[in-house]
mmCIF file of C-alpha atoms in Angstrom:
data_model
loop_
_atom_site.group_PDB
_atom_site.id
_atom_site.type_symbol
_atom_site.label_atom_id
_atom_site.label_comp_id
_atom_site.label_asym_id
_atom_site.label_seq_id
_atom_site.Cartn_x
_atom_site.Cartn_y
_atom_site.Cartn_z
ATOM 1 C CA MET A 28 -26.467 36.981 22.272
ATOM 2 C CA ARG A 29 -25.349 34.743 19.266
ATOM 3 C CA PRO A 30 -23.047 31.803 20.576
ATOM 4 C CA ASP A 31 -19.271 31.801 19.301
ATOM 5 C CA PRO A 32 -19.196 28.623 16.677
ATOM 6 C CA ALA A 33 -15.940 28.103 18.069
ATOM 7 C CA ALA A 34 -17.080 27.514 21.645
ATOM 8 C CA ILE A 35 -19.349 24.580 19.999
ATOM 9 C CA PRO A 36 -17.862 21.706 20.618
ATOM 10 C CA PRO A 37 -17.750 19.666 17.361
ATOM 11 C CA SER A 38 -20.539 16.689 17.121
ATOM 12 C CA ALA A 39 -19.145 12.958 16.411
ATOM 13 C CA PRO A 40 -20.007 13.099 13.328
ATOM 14 C CA ALA A 41 -18.976 16.058 12.760
ATOM 15 C CA GLU A 42 -15.185 15.391 13.821
ATOM 16 C CA ASN A 43 -15.500 11.924 11.941
ATOM 17 C CA LEU A 44 -15.816 13.973 9.026
ATOM 18 C CA THR A 45 -13.138 16.026 9.500
ATOM 19 C CA ASP A 46 -10.740 13.298 10.811
ATOM 20 C CA HIS A 47 -11.516 11.460 7.591
ATOM 21 C CA LEU A 48 -11.389 14.479 5.000
ATOM 22 C CA GLY A 49 -7.902 15.505 7.101
ATOM 23 C CA MET A 50 -6.281 11.949 6.239
ATOM 24 C CA TRP A 51 -7.379 11.792 2.583
ATOM 25 C CA ALA A 52 -5.783 15.035 2.037
ATOM 26 C CA PHE A 53 -2.566 14.141 3.597
ATOM 27 C CA LEU A 54 -3.023 10.766 1.615
ATOM 28 C CA ALA A 55 -3.689 13.143 -1.378
ATOM 29 C CA THR A 56 -0.103 14.809 -0.973
ATOM 30 C CA GLU A 57 1.456 11.446 -0.497
ATOM 31 C CA VAL A 58 -0.102 10.045 -4.195
ATOM 32 C CA LEU A 59 2.039 12.934 -5.458
ATOM 33 C CA PHE A 60 5.210 11.974 -3.053
ATOM 34 C CA PHE A 61 5.185 8.798 -4.433
ATOM 35 C CA GLY A 62 3.529 9.649 -7.985
ATOM 36 C CA GLY A 63 6.826 11.881 -8.845
ATOM 37 C CA MET A 64 8.296 8.760 -8.178
ATOM 38 C CA PHE A 65 6.672 6.371 -10.274
ATOM 39 C CA VAL A 66 6.238 8.907 -13.217
ATOM 40 C CA ALA A 67 10.369 8.719 -13.196
ATOM 41 C CA TYR A 68 10.073 5.481 -13.330
ATOM 42 C CA THR A 69 7.851 5.796 -16.731
ATOM 43 C CA LEU A 70 10.194 8.047 -18.068
ATOM 44 C CA TYR A 71 13.638 6.249 -17.895
ATOM 45 C CA ARG A 72 11.753 2.758 -18.234
ATOM 46 C CA SER A 73 10.594 4.233 -21.544
ATOM 47 C CA VAL A 74 13.980 5.539 -22.435
ATOM 48 C CA TYR A 75 15.997 2.512 -21.245
ATOM 49 C CA PRO A 76 14.186 -0.595 -21.641
ATOM 50 C CA GLU A 77 16.964 -3.211 -21.884
ATOM 51 C CA ALA A 78 18.124 -1.936 -18.390
ATOM 52 C CA PHE A 79 14.928 -2.410 -16.676
ATOM 53 C CA ARG A 80 13.661 -5.753 -18.311
ATOM 54 C CA PHE A 81 17.335 -6.924 -17.033
ATOM 55 C CA GLY A 82 17.179 -5.154 -13.761
ATOM 56 C CA ALA A 83 13.793 -6.807 -13.727
ATOM 57 C CA GLN A 84 15.016 -10.389 -14.069
ATOM 58 C CA THR A 85 17.549 -10.149 -11.172
ATOM 59 C CA MET A 86 14.409 -9.767 -8.558
ATOM 60 C CA GLU A 87 13.560 -12.505 -6.693
ATOM 61 C CA PHE A 88 10.522 -13.051 -8.182
ATOM 62 C CA GLY A 89 8.712 -15.433 -5.343
ATOM 63 C CA LEU A 90 9.634 -13.423 -2.562
ATOM 64 C CA GLY A 91 8.098 -10.846 -4.059
ATOM 65 C CA THR A 92 4.834 -12.398 -4.914
ATOM 66 C CA ILE A 93 5.173 -14.094 -1.123
ATOM 67 C CA ASN A 94 5.371 -10.557 0.280
ATOM 68 C CA THR A 95 2.520 -9.091 -1.788
ATOM 69 C CA ALA A 96 0.031 -11.661 -0.583
ATOM 70 C CA VAL A 97 0.879 -10.959 3.190
ATOM 71 C CA LEU A 98 0.700 -7.176 2.939
ATOM 72 C CA LEU A 99 -2.900 -7.980 1.157
ATOM 73 C CA THR A 100 -3.376 -10.420 3.924
ATOM 74 C CA SER A 101 -2.469 -7.607 7.081
ATOM 75 C CA SER A 102 -4.562 -5.102 4.735
ATOM 76 C CA PHE A 103 -7.569 -7.531 5.304
ATOM 77 C CA LEU A 104 -7.178 -8.101 8.649
ATOM 78 C CA MET A 105 -6.340 -4.372 9.297
ATOM 79 C CA ALA A 106 -10.257 -3.800 7.460
ATOM 80 C CA CYS A 107 -11.578 -7.013 10.111
ATOM 81 C CA ALA A 108 -10.172 -5.169 12.921
ATOM 82 C CA ASP A 109 -12.202 -1.857 11.962
ATOM 83 C CA ARG A 110 -15.302 -4.123 11.025
ATOM 84 C CA LEU A 111 -15.109 -6.027 14.244
ATOM 85 C CA LEU A 112 -14.667 -2.790 16.428
ATOM 86 C CA PRO A 113 -18.382 -2.057 16.867
ATOM 87 C CA THR A 114 -18.942 -5.289 18.057
ATOM 88 C CA ARG A 115 -18.004 -7.030 21.467
ATOM 89 C CA ARG A 116 -16.060 -9.026 19.590
ATOM 90 C CA ARG A 117 -12.786 -7.908 21.645
ATOM 91 C CA ALA A 118 -10.449 -11.060 21.479
ATOM 92 C CA TRP A 119 -10.916 -11.457 17.930
ATOM 93 C CA THR A 120 -10.340 -7.189 17.429
ATOM 94 C CA HIS A 121 -7.114 -7.594 19.213
ATOM 95 C CA ALA A 122 -6.097 -10.839 17.292
ATOM 96 C CA CYS A 123 -6.877 -8.971 13.842
ATOM 97 C CA PHE A 124 -4.722 -5.772 15.259
ATOM 98 C CA ALA A 125 -1.910 -8.349 16.149
ATOM 99 C CA GLY A 126 -2.191 -10.288 12.856
ATOM 100 C CA THR A 127 -1.655 -6.881 10.774
ATOM 101 C CA ILE A 128 1.124 -6.312 12.868
ATOM 102 C CA LEU A 129 2.780 -9.379 12.866
ATOM 103 C CA LEU A 130 2.312 -9.454 9.206
ATOM 104 C CA GLY A 131 3.692 -5.787 8.438
ATOM 105 C CA VAL A 132 7.009 -6.774 10.044
ATOM 106 C CA THR A 133 6.847 -10.204 8.422
ATOM 107 C CA PHE A 134 6.794 -8.004 4.757
ATOM 108 C CA LEU A 135 9.586 -5.874 6.496
ATOM 109 C CA ALA A 136 11.750 -8.635 7.070
ATOM 110 C CA ILE A 137 11.517 -10.217 3.538
ATOM 111 C CA LYS A 138 12.439 -6.967 2.180
ATOM 112 C CA ALA A 139 15.297 -6.964 4.404
ATOM 113 C CA PHE A 140 16.407 -10.575 3.249
ATOM 114 C CA GLU A 141 16.046 -9.374 -0.284
ATOM 115 C CA TYR A 142 18.279 -6.228 0.513
ATOM 116 C CA HIS A 143 20.981 -7.738 1.994
ATOM 117 C CA SER A 144 21.487 -10.577 -1.310
ATOM 118 C CA LYS A 145 21.560 -7.499 -3.620
ATOM 119 C CA VAL A 146 24.205 -5.819 -0.803
ATOM 120 C CA THR A 147 25.735 -9.449 -1.500
ATOM 121 C CA HIS A 148 25.635 -9.449 -5.361
ATOM 122 C CA HIS A 149 27.331 -5.943 -5.373
ATOM 123 C CA LEU A 150 24.108 -4.676 -6.757
ATOM 124 C CA VAL A 151 23.392 -1.193 -4.558
ATOM 125 C CA PRO A 152 24.350 1.730 -6.747
ATOM 126 C CA GLY A 153 27.181 3.766 -5.959
ATOM 127 C CA PRO A 154 31.070 2.763 -5.826
ATOM 128 C CA GLY A 155 30.865 -1.047 -5.343
ATOM 129 C CA PHE A 156 27.797 -1.450 -7.698
ATOM 130 C CA GLN A 157 29.036 -4.359 -10.076
ATOM 131 C CA ASN A 158 27.788 -4.817 -13.650
ATOM 132 C CA HIS A 159 27.926 -7.675 -16.087
ATOM 133 C CA SER A 160 24.615 -7.572 -17.725
ATOM 134 C CA GLY A 161 26.237 -5.350 -20.478
ATOM 135 C CA VAL A 162 23.565 -2.508 -19.817
ATOM 136 C CA PRO A 163 25.163 0.323 -18.963
ATOM 137 C CA THR A 164 21.903 2.269 -17.357
ATOM 138 C CA LEU A 165 21.630 -0.763 -15.276
ATOM 139 C CA GLN A 166 22.506 0.665 -11.926
ATOM 140 C CA LEU A 167 19.719 3.265 -13.208
ATOM 141 C CA PHE A 168 16.784 0.557 -12.688
ATOM 142 C CA PHE A 169 18.621 -0.201 -8.648
ATOM 143 C CA VAL A 170 18.310 3.220 -8.391
ATOM 144 C CA LEU A 171 14.208 3.492 -8.831
ATOM 145 C CA TYR A 172 14.762 0.080 -7.096
ATOM 146 C CA PHE A 173 15.874 1.439 -3.600
ATOM 147 C CA ALA A 174 14.258 4.671 -3.393
ATOM 148 C CA MET A 175 11.073 3.538 -4.417
ATOM 149 C CA THR A 176 11.009 0.618 -2.088
ATOM 150 C CA GLY A 177 12.904 1.800 0.843
ATOM 151 C CA LEU A 178 10.314 4.967 0.428
ATOM 152 C CA HIS A 179 7.615 1.997 1.117
ATOM 153 C CA ALA A 180 9.249 0.480 3.656
ATOM 154 C CA ALA A 181 10.072 3.625 5.788
ATOM 155 C CA HIS A 182 6.299 4.016 5.045
ATOM 156 C CA MET A 183 5.420 0.375 6.436
ATOM 157 C CA VAL A 184 7.397 1.371 9.564
ATOM 158 C CA ALA A 185 5.625 4.290 9.963
ATOM 159 C CA GLY A 186 2.341 2.493 9.549
ATOM 160 C CA LEU A 187 3.269 -0.107 12.149
ATOM 161 C CA GLY A 188 3.945 2.806 14.242
ATOM 162 C CA VAL A 189 0.283 4.183 13.634
ATOM 163 C CA ILE A 190 -1.362 0.791 13.797
ATOM 164 C CA THR A 191 -0.154 0.196 17.003
ATOM 165 C CA TRP A 192 -1.134 3.652 18.288
ATOM 166 C CA VAL A 193 -4.582 2.817 17.667
ATOM 167 C CA TRP A 194 -4.625 -0.565 18.755
ATOM 168 C CA ARG A 195 -3.805 0.682 21.997
ATOM 169 C CA ARG A 196 -6.329 3.351 21.921
ATOM 170 C CA TYR A 197 -8.234 0.482 21.546
ATOM 171 C CA ALA A 198 -7.134 -1.480 24.178
ATOM 172 C CA LYS A 199 -7.611 1.581 26.675
ATOM 173 C CA ALA A 200 -11.104 2.629 25.495
ATOM 174 C CA SER A 201 -13.895 1.337 27.926
ATOM 175 C CA ASP A 202 -16.303 2.092 25.053
ATOM 176 C CA PRO A 203 -15.123 1.201 21.403
ATOM 177 C CA ALA A 204 -16.847 3.735 19.938
ATOM 178 C CA GLN A 205 -14.269 5.894 21.344
ATOM 179 C CA ALA A 206 -11.197 4.264 19.186
ATOM 180 C CA ALA A 207 -14.001 4.299 16.228
ATOM 181 C CA SER A 208 -12.850 7.128 14.368
ATOM 182 C CA PRO A 209 -8.567 7.122 15.049
ATOM 183 C CA VAL A 210 -8.786 3.229 13.806
ATOM 184 C CA ALA A 211 -10.367 4.029 10.807
ATOM 185 C CA ILE A 212 -8.221 6.590 10.085
ATOM 186 C CA GLY A 213 -5.187 4.497 11.285
ATOM 187 C CA GLY A 214 -6.769 1.364 8.686
ATOM 188 C CA LEU A 215 -6.890 4.363 5.916
ATOM 189 C CA TYR A 216 -2.999 5.168 6.361
ATOM 190 C CA TRP A 217 -1.901 1.272 6.420
ATOM 191 C CA HIS A 218 -4.352 0.320 3.268
ATOM 192 C CA PHE A 219 -2.818 3.039 1.153
ATOM 193 C CA VAL A 220 0.822 2.074 2.093
ATOM 194 C CA ASP A 221 -0.957 -1.581 0.886
ATOM 195 C CA CYS A 222 -2.305 0.300 -3.041
ATOM 196 C CA VAL A 223 1.479 1.404 -3.435
ATOM 197 C CA TRP A 224 3.084 -2.328 -3.142
ATOM 198 C CA VAL A 225 0.238 -3.056 -5.148
ATOM 199 C CA PHE A 226 1.273 -1.146 -8.309
ATOM 200 C CA LEU A 227 5.235 -1.848 -7.193
ATOM 201 C CA TYR A 228 5.421 -5.491 -7.360
ATOM 202 C CA PRO A 229 4.264 -5.701 -11.216
ATOM 203 C CA LEU A 230 6.764 -2.586 -12.271
ATOM 204 C CA PHE A 231 9.475 -4.440 -9.931
ATOM 205 C CA TYR A 232 9.169 -8.240 -10.527
ATOM 206 C CA LEU A 233 6.720 -8.760 -13.473
ATOM 207 C CA ALA A 234 8.421 -6.633 -15.923
ATOM 208 C CA GLY A 235 11.086 -8.915 -18.136
ATOM 209 C CA ARG A 236 9.153 -11.764 -17.420
ATOM 210 C CA MET B 33 -4.922 -4.225 26.975
ATOM 211 C CA LYS B 34 -7.811 -5.473 29.108
ATOM 212 C CA ILE B 35 -8.303 -9.175 29.785
ATOM 213 C CA LEU B 36 -10.022 -10.807 26.974
ATOM 214 C CA PRO B 37 -13.602 -12.337 28.238
ATOM 215 C CA LYS B 38 -14.571 -15.737 27.649
ATOM 216 C CA THR B 39 -17.775 -14.720 26.024
ATOM 217 C CA ASP B 40 -16.519 -13.691 22.866
ATOM 218 C CA SER B 41 -17.860 -15.716 20.123
ATOM 219 C CA ALA B 42 -16.483 -16.658 16.512
ATOM 220 C CA PRO B 43 -17.406 -13.576 14.182
ATOM 221 C CA SER B 44 -19.407 -13.826 11.645
ATOM 222 C CA ALA B 45 -21.359 -11.019 10.363
ATOM 223 C CA GLY B 46 -19.976 -7.826 8.887
ATOM 224 C CA LEU B 47 -16.893 -9.905 7.354
ATOM 225 C CA ALA B 48 -18.590 -10.752 4.450
ATOM 226 C CA GLU B 49 -17.482 -8.185 2.252
ATOM 227 C CA PRO B 50 -13.740 -8.007 3.414
ATOM 228 C CA LEU B 51 -13.635 -11.561 3.426
ATOM 229 C CA ALA B 52 -14.977 -11.281 -0.603
ATOM 230 C CA VAL B 53 -12.706 -9.093 -1.400
ATOM 231 C CA PHE B 54 -10.163 -10.264 -0.254
ATOM 232 C CA SER B 55 -10.384 -13.342 -2.524
ATOM 233 C CA ALA B 56 -10.718 -11.409 -5.149
ATOM 234 C CA LEU B 57 -7.496 -9.561 -4.480
ATOM 235 C CA LEU B 58 -5.747 -13.326 -3.675
ATOM 236 C CA ALA B 59 -6.905 -14.335 -7.533
ATOM 237 C CA LEU B 60 -5.840 -11.029 -9.293
ATOM 238 C CA LEU B 61 -2.721 -11.379 -7.542
ATOM 239 C CA ALA B 62 -2.720 -15.137 -8.750
ATOM 240 C CA ILE B 63 -3.683 -14.051 -12.127
ATOM 241 C CA SER B 64 -0.541 -11.281 -12.044
ATOM 242 C CA ALA B 65 1.918 -14.160 -11.181
ATOM 243 C CA SER B 66 0.475 -16.726 -13.828
ATOM 244 C CA THR B 67 1.366 -13.842 -16.659
ATOM 245 C CA THR B 68 4.974 -14.924 -15.981
ATOM 246 C CA LEU B 69 3.955 -18.807 -17.518
ATOM 247 C CA LEU B 70 3.144 -17.084 -20.243
ATOM 248 C CA PRO B 71 5.468 -16.167 -23.569
ATOM 249 C CA PRO B 72 7.128 -12.702 -23.681
ATOM 250 C CA SER B 73 3.981 -10.269 -25.223
ATOM 251 C CA ALA B 74 4.267 -6.212 -25.345
ATOM 252 C CA TRP B 75 0.518 -6.676 -23.244
ATOM 253 C CA LYS B 76 2.471 -8.247 -20.733
ATOM 254 C CA GLY B 77 3.494 -4.988 -18.705
ATOM 255 C CA PRO B 78 -0.248 -3.284 -19.132
ATOM 256 C CA ALA B 79 -2.078 -6.438 -18.151
ATOM 257 C CA GLY B 80 0.131 -6.029 -14.491
ATOM 258 C CA LEU B 81 -0.748 -2.259 -14.352
ATOM 259 C CA LEU B 82 -3.981 -3.033 -15.393
ATOM 260 C CA ILE B 83 -4.349 -5.913 -12.520
ATOM 261 C CA ALA B 84 -2.830 -3.266 -10.060
ATOM 262 C CA ALA B 85 -5.238 -0.754 -11.001
ATOM 263 C CA ALA B 86 -8.067 -3.283 -10.306
ATOM 264 C CA LYS B 87 -6.254 -4.295 -6.713
ATOM 265 C CA ALA B 88 -6.485 -0.752 -5.545
ATOM 266 C CA ALA B 89 -9.636 -0.199 -6.887
ATOM 267 C CA LEU B 90 -11.316 -3.095 -4.216
ATOM 268 C CA ILE B 91 -9.152 -1.719 -1.822
ATOM 269 C CA VAL B 92 -9.915 1.847 -2.087
ATOM 270 C CA THR B 93 -13.649 1.172 -2.614
ATOM 271 C CA PHE B 94 -13.975 -1.494 -0.051
ATOM 272 C CA PHE B 95 -11.336 -1.622 2.724
ATOM 273 C CA MET B 96 -11.129 1.741 2.940
ATOM 274 C CA ARG B 97 -14.740 2.726 2.553
ATOM 275 C CA LEU B 98 -14.978 4.991 -0.348
ATOM 276 C CA ARG B 99 -17.970 3.354 -1.702
ATOM 277 C CA SER B 100 -20.247 4.365 1.464
ATOM 278 C CA ALA B 101 -18.039 7.525 1.985
ATOM 279 C CA ARG B 102 -19.428 11.247 1.548
ATOM 280 C CA GLY B 103 -19.119 12.796 -1.491
ATOM 281 C CA LEU B 104 -16.857 15.561 -0.474
ATOM 282 C CA VAL B 105 -14.546 12.605 1.038
ATOM 283 C CA ARG B 106 -14.995 10.670 -2.263
ATOM 284 C CA VAL B 107 -13.829 14.213 -4.000
ATOM 285 C CA PHE B 108 -10.345 14.490 -1.529
ATOM 286 C CA ALA B 109 -10.100 11.066 -2.888
ATOM 287 C CA ALA B 110 -10.159 11.819 -5.839
ATOM 288 C CA ALA B 111 -8.275 15.061 -5.961
ATOM 289 C CA GLY B 112 -4.527 13.303 -4.995
ATOM 290 C CA LEU B 113 -5.072 11.480 -8.319
ATOM 291 C CA PHE B 114 -5.989 13.999 -10.536
ATOM 292 C CA TRP B 115 -3.124 15.954 -9.829
ATOM 293 C CA LEU B 116 -1.057 13.005 -10.320
ATOM 294 C CA ALA B 117 -2.707 12.972 -13.367
ATOM 295 C CA ILE B 118 -1.685 16.003 -14.274
ATOM 296 C CA LEU B 119 2.084 15.571 -13.114
ATOM 297 C CA GLY B 120 2.288 12.446 -15.662
ATOM 298 C CA ALA B 121 0.627 13.694 -18.265
ATOM 299 C CA LEU B 122 2.890 16.927 -18.614
ATOM 300 C CA ILE B 123 6.210 15.608 -17.771
ATOM 301 C CA LEU B 124 5.525 12.589 -20.084
ATOM 302 C CA ALA B 125 4.434 14.433 -23.043
ATOM 303 C CA ASP B 126 7.355 16.096 -23.652
ATOM 304 C CA TYR B 127 9.381 12.931 -23.546
ATOM 305 C CA LEU B 128 7.340 10.430 -25.263
ATOM 306 C CA THR B 129 6.739 13.025 -28.592
ATOM 307 C CA ARG B 130 10.463 14.256 -28.978
ATOM 308 C CA ALA B 131 11.200 13.031 -32.570
#
């Protein structure tokens, strides 16, 4: 009698491949999720270039640049945690996880400060929006700014949850190999969120400068 | 969290590649940020996006390990970009070809 293939426990490499394929398939849907917004940005910017040039000049360029560096460093530390995981350097691996999370929180804190600045300058789209630029479609720029950076920030919050969870898996594992796949998969998500910001930076902070 | 062993040594092996990629990423960010010091030009927008694409390529290739991934994983990774290209091209074709 032939064994039921479904009853055979999958080997570790097969599980690993399935995990990776699953996450990459999910990331493909995320590319389309953000992609629709990037296409909307491209479209509106080509139609209303003045609104985007003026709007980008109201952005805190220094804070945007610092935040980009913060996120790239966070991604780097996550890559280090992934590389150090099979080694016996547990303290360094823990430090990389902690650094990844700390920098993720730093990014969100800087972003919150920027949002607060927009609120105090009445640049949040809606009835209270104050447009002193003379560019009638300026509000459209801020609709996209808050939608795209807000969606990214929501992904950051989710990402922090994912990294905390995989860190816990690693901390609890008696053999680091048990946590290798979750850490790699969680890292993929974190790096993807970093990639999205890499494109948001020139679109919102460098345009018109 | 487990109590950290006292025998931990400083990391070295295995981190050379992430460190090199991270240095390249920061260098690209510095180039991107310094373009704001140049006088206005129509090339600055595309240059900023090109640098962003280079940064993303480094992250995907090395941090996300696509370089050493199986072919099938790479196909999955490319699929999202391919669908996005179709979405973008067909939507923008309408607006950008209007007289």
